[in-house]
mmCIF file of C-alpha atoms and ligand atoms in Angstrom:
data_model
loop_
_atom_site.group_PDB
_atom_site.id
_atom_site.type_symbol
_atom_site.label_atom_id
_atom_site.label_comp_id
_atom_site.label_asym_id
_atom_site.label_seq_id
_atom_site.Cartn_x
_atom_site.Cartn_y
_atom_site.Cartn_z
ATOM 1 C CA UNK A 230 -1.972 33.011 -89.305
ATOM 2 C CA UNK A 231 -4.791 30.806 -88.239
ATOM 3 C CA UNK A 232 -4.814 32.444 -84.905
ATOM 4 C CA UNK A 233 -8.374 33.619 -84.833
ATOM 5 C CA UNK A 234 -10.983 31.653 -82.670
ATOM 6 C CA UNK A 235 -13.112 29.639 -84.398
ATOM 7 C CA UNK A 236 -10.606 29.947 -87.919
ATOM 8 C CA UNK A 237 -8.073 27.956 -89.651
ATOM 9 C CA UNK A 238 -5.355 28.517 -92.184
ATOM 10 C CA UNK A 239 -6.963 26.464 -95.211
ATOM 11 C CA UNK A 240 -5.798 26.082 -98.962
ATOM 12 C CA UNK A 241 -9.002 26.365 -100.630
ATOM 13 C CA UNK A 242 -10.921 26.737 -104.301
ATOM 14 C CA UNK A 243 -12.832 30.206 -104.861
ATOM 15 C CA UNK A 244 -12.991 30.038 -108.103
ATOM 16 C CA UNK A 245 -13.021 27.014 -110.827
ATOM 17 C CA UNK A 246 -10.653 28.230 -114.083
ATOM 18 C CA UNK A 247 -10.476 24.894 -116.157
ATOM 19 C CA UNK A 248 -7.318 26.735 -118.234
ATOM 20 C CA UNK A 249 -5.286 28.496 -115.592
ATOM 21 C CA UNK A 250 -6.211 26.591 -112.198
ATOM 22 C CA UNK A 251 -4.388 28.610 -110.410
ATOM 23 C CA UNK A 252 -6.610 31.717 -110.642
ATOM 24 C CA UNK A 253 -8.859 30.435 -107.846
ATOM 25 C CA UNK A 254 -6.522 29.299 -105.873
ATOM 26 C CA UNK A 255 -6.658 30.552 -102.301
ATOM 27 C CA UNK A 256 -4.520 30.796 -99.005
ATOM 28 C CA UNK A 257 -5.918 32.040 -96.160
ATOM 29 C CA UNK A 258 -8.566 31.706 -92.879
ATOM 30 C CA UNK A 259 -11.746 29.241 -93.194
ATOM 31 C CA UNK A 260 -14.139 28.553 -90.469
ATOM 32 C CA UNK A 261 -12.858 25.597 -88.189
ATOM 33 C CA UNK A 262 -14.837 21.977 -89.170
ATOM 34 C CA UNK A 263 -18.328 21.878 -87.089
ATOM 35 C CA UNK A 264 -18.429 18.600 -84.732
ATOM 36 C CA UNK A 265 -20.097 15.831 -86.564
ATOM 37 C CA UNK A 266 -21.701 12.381 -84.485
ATOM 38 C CA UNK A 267 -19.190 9.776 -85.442
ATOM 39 C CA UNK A 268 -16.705 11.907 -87.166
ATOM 40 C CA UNK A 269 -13.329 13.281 -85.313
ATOM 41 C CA UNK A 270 -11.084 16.617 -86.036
ATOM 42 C CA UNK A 271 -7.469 15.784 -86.922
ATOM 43 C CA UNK A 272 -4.927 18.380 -86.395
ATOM 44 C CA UNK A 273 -3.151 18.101 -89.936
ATOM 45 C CA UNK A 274 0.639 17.822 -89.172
ATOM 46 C CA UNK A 275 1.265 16.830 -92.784
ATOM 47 C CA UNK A 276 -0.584 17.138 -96.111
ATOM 48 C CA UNK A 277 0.224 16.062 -99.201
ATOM 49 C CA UNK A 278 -0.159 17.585 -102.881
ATOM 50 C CA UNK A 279 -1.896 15.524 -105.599
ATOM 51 C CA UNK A 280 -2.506 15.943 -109.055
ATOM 52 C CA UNK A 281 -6.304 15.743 -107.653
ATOM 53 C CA UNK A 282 -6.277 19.211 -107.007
ATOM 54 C CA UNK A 283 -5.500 20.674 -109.627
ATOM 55 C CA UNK A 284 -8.043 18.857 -111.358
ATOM 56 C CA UNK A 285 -10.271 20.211 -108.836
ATOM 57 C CA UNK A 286 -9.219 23.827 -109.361
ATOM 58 C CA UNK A 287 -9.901 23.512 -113.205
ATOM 59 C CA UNK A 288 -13.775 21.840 -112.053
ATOM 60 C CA UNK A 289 -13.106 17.803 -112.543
ATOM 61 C CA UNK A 290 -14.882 16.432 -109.664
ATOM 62 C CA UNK A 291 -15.905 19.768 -108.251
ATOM 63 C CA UNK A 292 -18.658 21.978 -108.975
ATOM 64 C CA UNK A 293 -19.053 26.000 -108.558
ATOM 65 C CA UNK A 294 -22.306 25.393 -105.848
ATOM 66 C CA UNK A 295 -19.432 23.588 -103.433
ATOM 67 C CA UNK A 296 -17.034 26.705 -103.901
ATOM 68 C CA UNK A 297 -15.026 27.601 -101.419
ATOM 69 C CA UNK A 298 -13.849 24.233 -101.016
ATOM 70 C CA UNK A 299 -10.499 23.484 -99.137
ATOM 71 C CA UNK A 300 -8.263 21.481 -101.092
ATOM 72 C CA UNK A 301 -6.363 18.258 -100.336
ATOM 73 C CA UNK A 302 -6.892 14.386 -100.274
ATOM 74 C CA UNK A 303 -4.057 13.219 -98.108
ATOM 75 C CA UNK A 304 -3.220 13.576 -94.299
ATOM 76 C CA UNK A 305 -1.871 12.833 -91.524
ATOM 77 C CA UNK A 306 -1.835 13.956 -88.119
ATOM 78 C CA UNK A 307 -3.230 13.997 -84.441
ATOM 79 C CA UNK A 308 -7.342 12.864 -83.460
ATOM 80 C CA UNK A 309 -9.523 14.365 -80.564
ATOM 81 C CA UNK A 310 -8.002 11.200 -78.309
ATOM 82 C CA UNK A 311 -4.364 12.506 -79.354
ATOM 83 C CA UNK A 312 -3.593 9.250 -81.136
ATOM 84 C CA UNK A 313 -1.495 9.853 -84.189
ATOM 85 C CA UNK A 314 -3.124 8.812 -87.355
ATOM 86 C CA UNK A 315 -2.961 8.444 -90.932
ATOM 87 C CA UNK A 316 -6.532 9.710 -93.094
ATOM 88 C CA UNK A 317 -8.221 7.558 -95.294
ATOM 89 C CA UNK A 318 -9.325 10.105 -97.873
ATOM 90 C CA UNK A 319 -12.511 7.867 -99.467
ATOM 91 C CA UNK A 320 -16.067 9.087 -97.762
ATOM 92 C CA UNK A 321 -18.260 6.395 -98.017
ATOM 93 C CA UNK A 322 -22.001 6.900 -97.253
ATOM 94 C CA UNK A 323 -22.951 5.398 -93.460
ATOM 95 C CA UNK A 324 -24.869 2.721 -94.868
ATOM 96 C CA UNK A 325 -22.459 1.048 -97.618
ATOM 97 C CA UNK A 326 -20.841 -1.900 -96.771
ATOM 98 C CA UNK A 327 -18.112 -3.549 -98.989
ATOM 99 C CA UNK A 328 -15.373 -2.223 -101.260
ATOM 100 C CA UNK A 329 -15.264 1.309 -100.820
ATOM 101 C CA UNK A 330 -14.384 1.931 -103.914
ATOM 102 C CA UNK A 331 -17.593 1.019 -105.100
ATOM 103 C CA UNK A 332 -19.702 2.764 -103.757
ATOM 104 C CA UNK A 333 -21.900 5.422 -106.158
ATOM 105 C CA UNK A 334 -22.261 7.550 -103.323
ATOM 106 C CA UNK A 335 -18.424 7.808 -102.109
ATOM 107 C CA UNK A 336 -16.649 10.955 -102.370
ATOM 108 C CA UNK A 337 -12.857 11.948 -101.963
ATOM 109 C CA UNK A 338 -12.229 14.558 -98.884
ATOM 110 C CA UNK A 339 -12.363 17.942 -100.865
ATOM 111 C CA UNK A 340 -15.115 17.226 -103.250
ATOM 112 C CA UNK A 341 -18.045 17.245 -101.148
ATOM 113 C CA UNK A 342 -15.975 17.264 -97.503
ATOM 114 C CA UNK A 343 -13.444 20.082 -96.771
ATOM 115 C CA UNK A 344 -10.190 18.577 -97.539
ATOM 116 C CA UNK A 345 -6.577 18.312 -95.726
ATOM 117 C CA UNK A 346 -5.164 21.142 -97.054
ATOM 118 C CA UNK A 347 -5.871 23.242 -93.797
ATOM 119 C CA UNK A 348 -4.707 23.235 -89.829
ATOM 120 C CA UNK A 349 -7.434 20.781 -89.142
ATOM 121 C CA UNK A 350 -9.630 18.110 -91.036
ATOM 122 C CA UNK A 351 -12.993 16.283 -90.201
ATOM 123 C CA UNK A 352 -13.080 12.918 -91.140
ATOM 124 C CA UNK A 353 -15.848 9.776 -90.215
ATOM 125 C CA UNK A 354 -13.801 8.012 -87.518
ATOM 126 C CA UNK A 355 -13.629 5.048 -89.739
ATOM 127 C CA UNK A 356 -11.195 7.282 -91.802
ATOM 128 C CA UNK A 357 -8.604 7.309 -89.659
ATOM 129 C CA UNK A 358 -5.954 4.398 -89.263
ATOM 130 C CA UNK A 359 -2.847 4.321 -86.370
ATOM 131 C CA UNK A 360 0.112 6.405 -87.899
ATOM 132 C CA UNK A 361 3.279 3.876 -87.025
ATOM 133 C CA UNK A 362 5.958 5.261 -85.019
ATOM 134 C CA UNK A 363 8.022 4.150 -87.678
ATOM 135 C CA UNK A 364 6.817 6.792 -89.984
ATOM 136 C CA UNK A 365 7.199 10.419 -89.933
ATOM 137 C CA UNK A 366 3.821 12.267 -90.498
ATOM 138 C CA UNK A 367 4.990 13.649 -93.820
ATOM 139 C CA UNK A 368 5.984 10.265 -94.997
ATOM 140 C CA UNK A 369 2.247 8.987 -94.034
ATOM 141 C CA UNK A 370 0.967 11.691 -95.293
ATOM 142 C CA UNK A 371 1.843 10.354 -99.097
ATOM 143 C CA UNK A 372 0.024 7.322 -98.620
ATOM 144 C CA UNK A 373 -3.310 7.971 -98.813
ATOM 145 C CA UNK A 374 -4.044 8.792 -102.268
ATOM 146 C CA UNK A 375 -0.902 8.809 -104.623
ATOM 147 C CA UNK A 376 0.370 5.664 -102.881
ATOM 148 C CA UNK A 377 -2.516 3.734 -101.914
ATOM 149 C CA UNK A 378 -3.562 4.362 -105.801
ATOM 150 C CA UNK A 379 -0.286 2.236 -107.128
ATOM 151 C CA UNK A 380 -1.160 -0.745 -104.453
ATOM 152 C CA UNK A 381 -4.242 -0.990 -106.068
ATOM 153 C CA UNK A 382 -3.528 -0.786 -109.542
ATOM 154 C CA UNK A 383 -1.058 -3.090 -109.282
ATOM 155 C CA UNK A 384 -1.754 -5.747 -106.705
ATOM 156 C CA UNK A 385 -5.751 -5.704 -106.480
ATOM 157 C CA UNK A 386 -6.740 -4.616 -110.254
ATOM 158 C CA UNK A 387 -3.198 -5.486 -111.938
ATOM 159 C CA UNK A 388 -2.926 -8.813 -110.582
ATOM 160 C CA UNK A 389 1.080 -8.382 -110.383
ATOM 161 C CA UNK A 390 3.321 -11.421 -109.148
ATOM 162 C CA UNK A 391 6.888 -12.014 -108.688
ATOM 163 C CA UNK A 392 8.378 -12.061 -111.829
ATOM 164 C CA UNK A 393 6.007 -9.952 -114.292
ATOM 165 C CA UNK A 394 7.097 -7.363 -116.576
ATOM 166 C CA UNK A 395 5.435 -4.390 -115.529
ATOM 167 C CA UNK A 396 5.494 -1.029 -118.053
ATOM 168 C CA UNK A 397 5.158 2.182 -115.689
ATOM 169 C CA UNK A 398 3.841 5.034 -117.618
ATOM 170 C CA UNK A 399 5.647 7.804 -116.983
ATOM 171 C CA UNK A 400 8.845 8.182 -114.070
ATOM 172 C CA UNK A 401 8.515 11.038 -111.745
ATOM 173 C CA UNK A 402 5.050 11.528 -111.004
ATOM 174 C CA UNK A 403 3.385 11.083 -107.193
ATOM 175 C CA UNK A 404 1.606 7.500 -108.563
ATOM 176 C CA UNK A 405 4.311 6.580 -110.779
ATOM 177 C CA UNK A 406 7.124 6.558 -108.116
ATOM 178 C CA UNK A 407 4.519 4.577 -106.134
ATOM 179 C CA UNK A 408 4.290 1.979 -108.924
ATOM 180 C CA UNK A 409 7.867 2.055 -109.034
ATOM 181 C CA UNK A 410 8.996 0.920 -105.776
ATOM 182 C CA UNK A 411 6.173 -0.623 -104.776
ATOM 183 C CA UNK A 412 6.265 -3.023 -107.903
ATOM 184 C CA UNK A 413 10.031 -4.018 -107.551
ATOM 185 C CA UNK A 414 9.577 -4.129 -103.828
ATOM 186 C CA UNK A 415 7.175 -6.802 -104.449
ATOM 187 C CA UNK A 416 9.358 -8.508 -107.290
ATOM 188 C CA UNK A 417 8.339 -7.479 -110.636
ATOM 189 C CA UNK A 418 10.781 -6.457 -112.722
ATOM 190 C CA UNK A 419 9.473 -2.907 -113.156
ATOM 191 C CA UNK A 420 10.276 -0.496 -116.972
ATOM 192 C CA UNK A 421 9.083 3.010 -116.867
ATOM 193 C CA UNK A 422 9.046 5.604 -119.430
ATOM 194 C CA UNK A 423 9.388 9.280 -119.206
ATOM 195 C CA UNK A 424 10.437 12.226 -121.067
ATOM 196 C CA UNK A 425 13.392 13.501 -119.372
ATOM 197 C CA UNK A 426 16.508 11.579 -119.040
ATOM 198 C CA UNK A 427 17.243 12.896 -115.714
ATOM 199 C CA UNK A 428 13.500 11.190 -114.686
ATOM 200 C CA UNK A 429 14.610 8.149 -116.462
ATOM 201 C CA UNK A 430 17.806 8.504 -114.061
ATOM 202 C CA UNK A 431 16.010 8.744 -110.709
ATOM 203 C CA UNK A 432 13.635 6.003 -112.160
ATOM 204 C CA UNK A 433 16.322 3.451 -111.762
ATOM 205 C CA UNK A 434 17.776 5.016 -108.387
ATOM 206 C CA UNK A 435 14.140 3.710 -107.084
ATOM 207 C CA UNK A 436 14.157 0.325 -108.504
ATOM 208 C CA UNK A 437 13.387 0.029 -111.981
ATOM 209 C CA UNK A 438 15.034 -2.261 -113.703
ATOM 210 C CA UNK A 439 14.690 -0.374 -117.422
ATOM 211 C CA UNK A 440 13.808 3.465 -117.980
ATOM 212 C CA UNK A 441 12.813 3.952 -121.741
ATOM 213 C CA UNK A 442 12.155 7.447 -123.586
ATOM 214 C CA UNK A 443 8.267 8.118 -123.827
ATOM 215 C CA UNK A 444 7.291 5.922 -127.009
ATOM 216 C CA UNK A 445 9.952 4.439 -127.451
ATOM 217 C CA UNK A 446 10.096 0.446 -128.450
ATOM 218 C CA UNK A 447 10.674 -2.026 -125.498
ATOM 219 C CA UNK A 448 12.588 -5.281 -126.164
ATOM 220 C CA UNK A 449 9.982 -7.271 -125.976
ATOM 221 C CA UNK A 450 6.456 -6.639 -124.181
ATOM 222 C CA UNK A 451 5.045 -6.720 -120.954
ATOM 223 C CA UNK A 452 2.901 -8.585 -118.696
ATOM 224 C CA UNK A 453 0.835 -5.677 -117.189
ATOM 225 C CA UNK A 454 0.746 -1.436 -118.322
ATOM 226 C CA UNK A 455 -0.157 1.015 -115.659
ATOM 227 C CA UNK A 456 -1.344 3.902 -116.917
ATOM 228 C CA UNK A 457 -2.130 7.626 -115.492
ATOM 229 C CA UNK A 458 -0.713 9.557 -118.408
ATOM 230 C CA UNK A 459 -3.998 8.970 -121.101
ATOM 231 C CA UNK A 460 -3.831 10.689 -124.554
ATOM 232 C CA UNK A 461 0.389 10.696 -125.185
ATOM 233 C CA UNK A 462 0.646 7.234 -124.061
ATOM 234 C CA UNK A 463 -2.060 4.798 -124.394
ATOM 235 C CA UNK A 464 -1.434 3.950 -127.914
ATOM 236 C CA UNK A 465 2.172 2.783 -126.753
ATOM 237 C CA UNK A 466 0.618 1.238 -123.535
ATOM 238 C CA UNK A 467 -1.843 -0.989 -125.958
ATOM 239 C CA UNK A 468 1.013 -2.115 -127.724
ATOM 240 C CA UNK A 469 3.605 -2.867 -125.775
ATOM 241 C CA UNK A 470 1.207 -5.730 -123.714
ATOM 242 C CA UNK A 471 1.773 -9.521 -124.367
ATOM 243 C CA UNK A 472 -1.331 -11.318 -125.415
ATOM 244 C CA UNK A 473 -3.436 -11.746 -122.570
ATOM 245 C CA UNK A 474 -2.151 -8.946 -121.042
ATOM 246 C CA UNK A 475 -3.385 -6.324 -118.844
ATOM 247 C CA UNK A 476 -3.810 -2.331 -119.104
ATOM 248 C CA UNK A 477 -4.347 -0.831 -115.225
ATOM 249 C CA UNK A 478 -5.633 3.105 -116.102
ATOM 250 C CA UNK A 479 -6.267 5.200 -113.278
ATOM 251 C CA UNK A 480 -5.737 8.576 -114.828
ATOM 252 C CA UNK A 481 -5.475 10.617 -117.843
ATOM 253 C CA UNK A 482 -3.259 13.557 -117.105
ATOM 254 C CA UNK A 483 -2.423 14.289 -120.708
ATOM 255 C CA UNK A 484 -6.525 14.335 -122.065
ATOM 256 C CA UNK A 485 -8.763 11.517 -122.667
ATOM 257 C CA UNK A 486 -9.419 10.814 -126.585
ATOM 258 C CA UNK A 487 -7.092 8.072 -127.312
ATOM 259 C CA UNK A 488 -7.953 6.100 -130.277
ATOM 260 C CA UNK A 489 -9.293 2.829 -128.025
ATOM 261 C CA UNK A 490 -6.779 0.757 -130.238
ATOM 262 C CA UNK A 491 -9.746 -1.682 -130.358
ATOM 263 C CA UNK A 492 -8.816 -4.944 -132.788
ATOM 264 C CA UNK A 493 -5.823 -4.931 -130.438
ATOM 265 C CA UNK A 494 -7.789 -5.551 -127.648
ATOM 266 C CA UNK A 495 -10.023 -8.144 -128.635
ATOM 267 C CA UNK A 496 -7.495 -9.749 -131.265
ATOM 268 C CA UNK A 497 -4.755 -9.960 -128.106
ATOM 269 C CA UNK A 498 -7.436 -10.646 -125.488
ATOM 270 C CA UNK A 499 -6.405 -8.079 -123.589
ATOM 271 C CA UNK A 500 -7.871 -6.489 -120.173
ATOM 272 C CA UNK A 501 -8.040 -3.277 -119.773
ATOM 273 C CA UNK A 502 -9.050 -2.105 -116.047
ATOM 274 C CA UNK A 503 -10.158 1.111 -114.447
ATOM 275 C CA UNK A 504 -8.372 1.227 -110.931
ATOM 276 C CA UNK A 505 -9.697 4.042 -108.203
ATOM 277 C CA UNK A 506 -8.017 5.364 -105.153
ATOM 278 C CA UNK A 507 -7.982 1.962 -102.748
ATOM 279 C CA UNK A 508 -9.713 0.535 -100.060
ATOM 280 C CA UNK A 509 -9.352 1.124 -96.030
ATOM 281 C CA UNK A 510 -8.235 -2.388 -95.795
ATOM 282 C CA UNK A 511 -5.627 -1.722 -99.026
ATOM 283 C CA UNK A 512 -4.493 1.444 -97.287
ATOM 284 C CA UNK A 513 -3.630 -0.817 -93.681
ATOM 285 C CA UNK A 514 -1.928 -3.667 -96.197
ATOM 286 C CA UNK A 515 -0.335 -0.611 -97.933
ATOM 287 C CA UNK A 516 1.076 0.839 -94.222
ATOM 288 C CA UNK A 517 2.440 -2.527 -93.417
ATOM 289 C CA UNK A 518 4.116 -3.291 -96.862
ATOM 290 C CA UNK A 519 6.037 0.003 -96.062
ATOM 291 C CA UNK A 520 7.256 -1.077 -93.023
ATOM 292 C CA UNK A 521 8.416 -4.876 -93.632
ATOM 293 C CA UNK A 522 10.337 -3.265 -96.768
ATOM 294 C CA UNK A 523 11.659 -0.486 -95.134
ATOM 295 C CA UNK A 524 9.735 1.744 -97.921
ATOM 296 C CA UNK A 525 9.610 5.340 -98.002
ATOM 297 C CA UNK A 526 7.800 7.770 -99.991
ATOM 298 C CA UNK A 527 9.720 9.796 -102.169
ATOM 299 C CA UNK A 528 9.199 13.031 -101.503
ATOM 300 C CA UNK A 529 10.488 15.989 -103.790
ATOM 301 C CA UNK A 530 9.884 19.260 -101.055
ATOM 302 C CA UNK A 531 8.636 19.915 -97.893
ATOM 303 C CA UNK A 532 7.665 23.094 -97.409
ATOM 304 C CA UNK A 533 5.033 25.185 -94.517
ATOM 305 C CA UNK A 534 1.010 25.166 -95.785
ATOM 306 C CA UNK A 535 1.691 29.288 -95.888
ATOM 307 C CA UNK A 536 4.321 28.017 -98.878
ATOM 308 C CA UNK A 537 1.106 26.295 -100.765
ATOM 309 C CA UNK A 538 0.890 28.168 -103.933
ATOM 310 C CA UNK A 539 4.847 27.675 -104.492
ATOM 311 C CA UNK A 540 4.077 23.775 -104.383
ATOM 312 C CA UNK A 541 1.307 24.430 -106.583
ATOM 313 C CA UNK A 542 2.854 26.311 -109.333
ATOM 314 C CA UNK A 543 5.575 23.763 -109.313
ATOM 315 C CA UNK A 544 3.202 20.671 -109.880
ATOM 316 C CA UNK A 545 1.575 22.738 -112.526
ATOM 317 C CA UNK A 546 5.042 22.740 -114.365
ATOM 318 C CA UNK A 547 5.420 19.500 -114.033
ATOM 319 C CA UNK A 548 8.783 19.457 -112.685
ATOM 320 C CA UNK A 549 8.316 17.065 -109.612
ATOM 321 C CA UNK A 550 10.029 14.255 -108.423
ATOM 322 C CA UNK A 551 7.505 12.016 -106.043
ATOM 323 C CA UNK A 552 5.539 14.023 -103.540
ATOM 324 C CA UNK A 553 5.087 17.745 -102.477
ATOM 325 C CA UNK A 554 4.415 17.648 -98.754
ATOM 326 C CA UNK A 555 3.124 20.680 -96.696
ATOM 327 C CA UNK A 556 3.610 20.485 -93.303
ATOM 328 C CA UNK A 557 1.682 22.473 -90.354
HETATM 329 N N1 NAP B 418 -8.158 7.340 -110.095
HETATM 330 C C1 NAP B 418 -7.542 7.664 -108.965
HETATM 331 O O1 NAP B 418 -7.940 7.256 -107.872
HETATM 332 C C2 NAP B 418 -6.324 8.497 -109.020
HETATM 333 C C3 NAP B 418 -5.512 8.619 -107.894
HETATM 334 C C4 NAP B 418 -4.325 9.337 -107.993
HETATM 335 C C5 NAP B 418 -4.024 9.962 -109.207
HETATM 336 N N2 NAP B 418 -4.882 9.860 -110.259
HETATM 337 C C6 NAP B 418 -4.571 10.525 -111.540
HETATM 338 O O2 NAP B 418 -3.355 10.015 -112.037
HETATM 339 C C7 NAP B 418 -2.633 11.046 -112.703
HETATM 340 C C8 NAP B 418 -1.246 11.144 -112.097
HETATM 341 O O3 NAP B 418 -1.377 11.647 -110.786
HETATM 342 P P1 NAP B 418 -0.087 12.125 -109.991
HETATM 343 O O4 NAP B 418 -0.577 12.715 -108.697
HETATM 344 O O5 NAP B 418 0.933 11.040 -109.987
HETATM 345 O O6 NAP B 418 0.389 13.330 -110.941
HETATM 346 P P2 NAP B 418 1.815 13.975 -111.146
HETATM 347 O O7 NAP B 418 2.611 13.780 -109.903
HETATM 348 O O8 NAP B 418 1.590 15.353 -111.642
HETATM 349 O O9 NAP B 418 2.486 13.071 -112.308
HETATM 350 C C9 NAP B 418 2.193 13.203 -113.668
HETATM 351 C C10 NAP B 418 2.852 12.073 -114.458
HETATM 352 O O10 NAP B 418 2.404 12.104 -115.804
HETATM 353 C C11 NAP B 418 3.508 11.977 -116.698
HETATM 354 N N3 NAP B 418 3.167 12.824 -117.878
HETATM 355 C C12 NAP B 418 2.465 13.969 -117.841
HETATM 356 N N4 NAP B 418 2.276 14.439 -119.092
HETATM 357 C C13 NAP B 418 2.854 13.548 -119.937
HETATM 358 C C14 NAP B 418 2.990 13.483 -121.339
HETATM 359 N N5 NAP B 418 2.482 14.426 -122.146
HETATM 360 N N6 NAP B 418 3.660 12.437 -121.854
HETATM 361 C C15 NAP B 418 4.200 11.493 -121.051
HETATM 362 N N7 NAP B 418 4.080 11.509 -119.692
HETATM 363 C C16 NAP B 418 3.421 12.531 -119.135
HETATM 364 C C17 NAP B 418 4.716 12.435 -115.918
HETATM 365 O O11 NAP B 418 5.807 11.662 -116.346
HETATM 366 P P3 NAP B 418 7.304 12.230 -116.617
HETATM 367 O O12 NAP B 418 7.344 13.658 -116.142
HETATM 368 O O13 NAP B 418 8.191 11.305 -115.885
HETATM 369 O O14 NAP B 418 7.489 12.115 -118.099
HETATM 370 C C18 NAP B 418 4.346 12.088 -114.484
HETATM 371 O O15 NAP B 418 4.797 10.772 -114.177
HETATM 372 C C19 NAP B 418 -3.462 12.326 -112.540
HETATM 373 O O16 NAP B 418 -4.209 12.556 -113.723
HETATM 374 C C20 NAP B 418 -4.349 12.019 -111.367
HETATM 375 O O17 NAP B 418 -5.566 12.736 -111.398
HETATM 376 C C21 NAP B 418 -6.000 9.146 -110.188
#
């Protein structure tokens, strides 16, 4: 496949179905990316899965009027100079300057840009950063969203040091292995929660230094929360922080209604902090911290793009250890 002049093999959207997302879920040949001033094709080598888009397949963060829309944030590959690089996945617009992050008009590649789930990506030239030797292209390729996501929450937003207690909200997922090693790498002493006891296991095998069932009472509270789970565990995130603590929430996978848990939050003095994606500059710091620690990604499958829907399905399920990688 993906032979055709002029076409690609692409994972794309055709359809938004917020209760079974993977009825518009599509494999098959998109037009290549038209040149752009300023932006450069990468050849994808390897893409990685995010919850992202699934979200985008049930219509968070992407509307019918884009459809079809090729799926993916994360990449990495080979630019028009053949230098092998890594993607940053946050589109800023050309005349914002500061934290990328911020800026009202930035998008994530497959919400308004086609995305990396395809043979080739275009991406603003600023997007790409040097892919280390070091690091095989489907290890990179877990960086850019998932990855650079935890670095954020925890270093930039969480304001975690050497020493804090740090409460992981759930074990297995693509962000929450991120929190995990990256926290204990950088010497917090790291407690995550999940609901599966073989989670809880692998938890520890990455460098936690407690794995609790979901809800269940820690022995005494934490420093800092980081949450991506929403509805099932914010209630237990809220009250498990010290006073003066702080709540990181970059997600909500389960729904978003919590009760706020309010007179706990101004009684404690607690913060709690949106986090999004992460900067260029956090993505380079990110690269680097991998490679002085001798940090990998954990990655659950690799499997061929033409394998997509398999890797969806299983992500639906929720039966995933770290990252789903799909390699061209
Ligand atoms: N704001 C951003 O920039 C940003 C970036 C990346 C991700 N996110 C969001 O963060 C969330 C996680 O992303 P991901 O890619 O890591 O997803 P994922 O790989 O699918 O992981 C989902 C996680 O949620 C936990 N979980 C799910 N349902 C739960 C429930 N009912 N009770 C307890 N735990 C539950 C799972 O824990 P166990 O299976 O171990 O129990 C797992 O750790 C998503 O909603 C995603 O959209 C946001």
């Amino acid at each position: 496949m993906g032979s055709v002049p002029g076409e690609m093999l692409a994972v794309y959207a055709s359809a938004i179905d917020p209760d079974d997302p993977l009825r518009g879920l599509e494999l098959g040949e998109r037009p290549d990316p038209e040149p752009r001033d300023d932006w450069t094709t990468v050849t994808v080598r390897a893409a990685a899965l995010n919850h992202h888009d699934l979200w985008s397949l049930r219509g968070v963060g992407l509307s019918e009027d884009k459809l079809p829309m090729i799926l993916g944030c994360d990449a990495a590959g080979v630019d028009e100079d053949g230098a092998e690089v890594v993607v940053h996945a946050v589109v800023t617009s050309d005349s914002w300057r500061g934290d990328d992050t911020l800026d009202p008009r930035r998008s994530l590649l497959s919400e308004r840009y086609p995305g990396t789930l395809a043979q080739r990506v275009m991406v603003p030239k600023r997007n790409v950063l040097p892919k280390p030797p070091e690091l095989s292209f489907e290890h990179a390729a877990c960086l850019p969203t998932a990855w650079l996501t935890a670095y954020r929450m925890l270093f930039t937003r969480g304001g975690v040091v050497p020493g804090m207690t740090v409460l992981v909200q759930g074990a297995a997922g693509g962000v929450a292995t991120a929190l995990t090693v990256l926290g204990s790498a950088a010497g917090a002493r790291v407690w995550v929660t999940s609901r599966s006891q073989a989670k809880r296991d692998g938890a520890l095998a990455l460098g936690a230094e407690q794995a609790f069932e979901s809800g269940a009472r820690l022995p005494e509270r934490v420093d800092a929360v980081m949450e991506t789970v929403g509805k099932a565990t914010w209630g237990h995130s809220i009250r498990s922080l010290k006073p003066g603590g702080t709540l990181v929430v970059s997600g909500a996978t389960s729904g978003d209604a919590p009760p706020a848990e309010l007179t706990r939050v101004f009684f404690l003095q607690l913060s709690v902090v949106g986090s999004t994606m992460g900067t260029r500059d956090e993505l380079e710091r990110l690269i680097r911290f991998c490679l002085e620690r001798d940090i990998r990604p954990t990655v659950h499958r690799t499997m061929p793009l033409a394998e997509a829907r398999d890797g969806f399905r299983e992500l639906l399920e929720g039966d995933v250890v770290g990252k789903i990688v799909f390699t061209n």
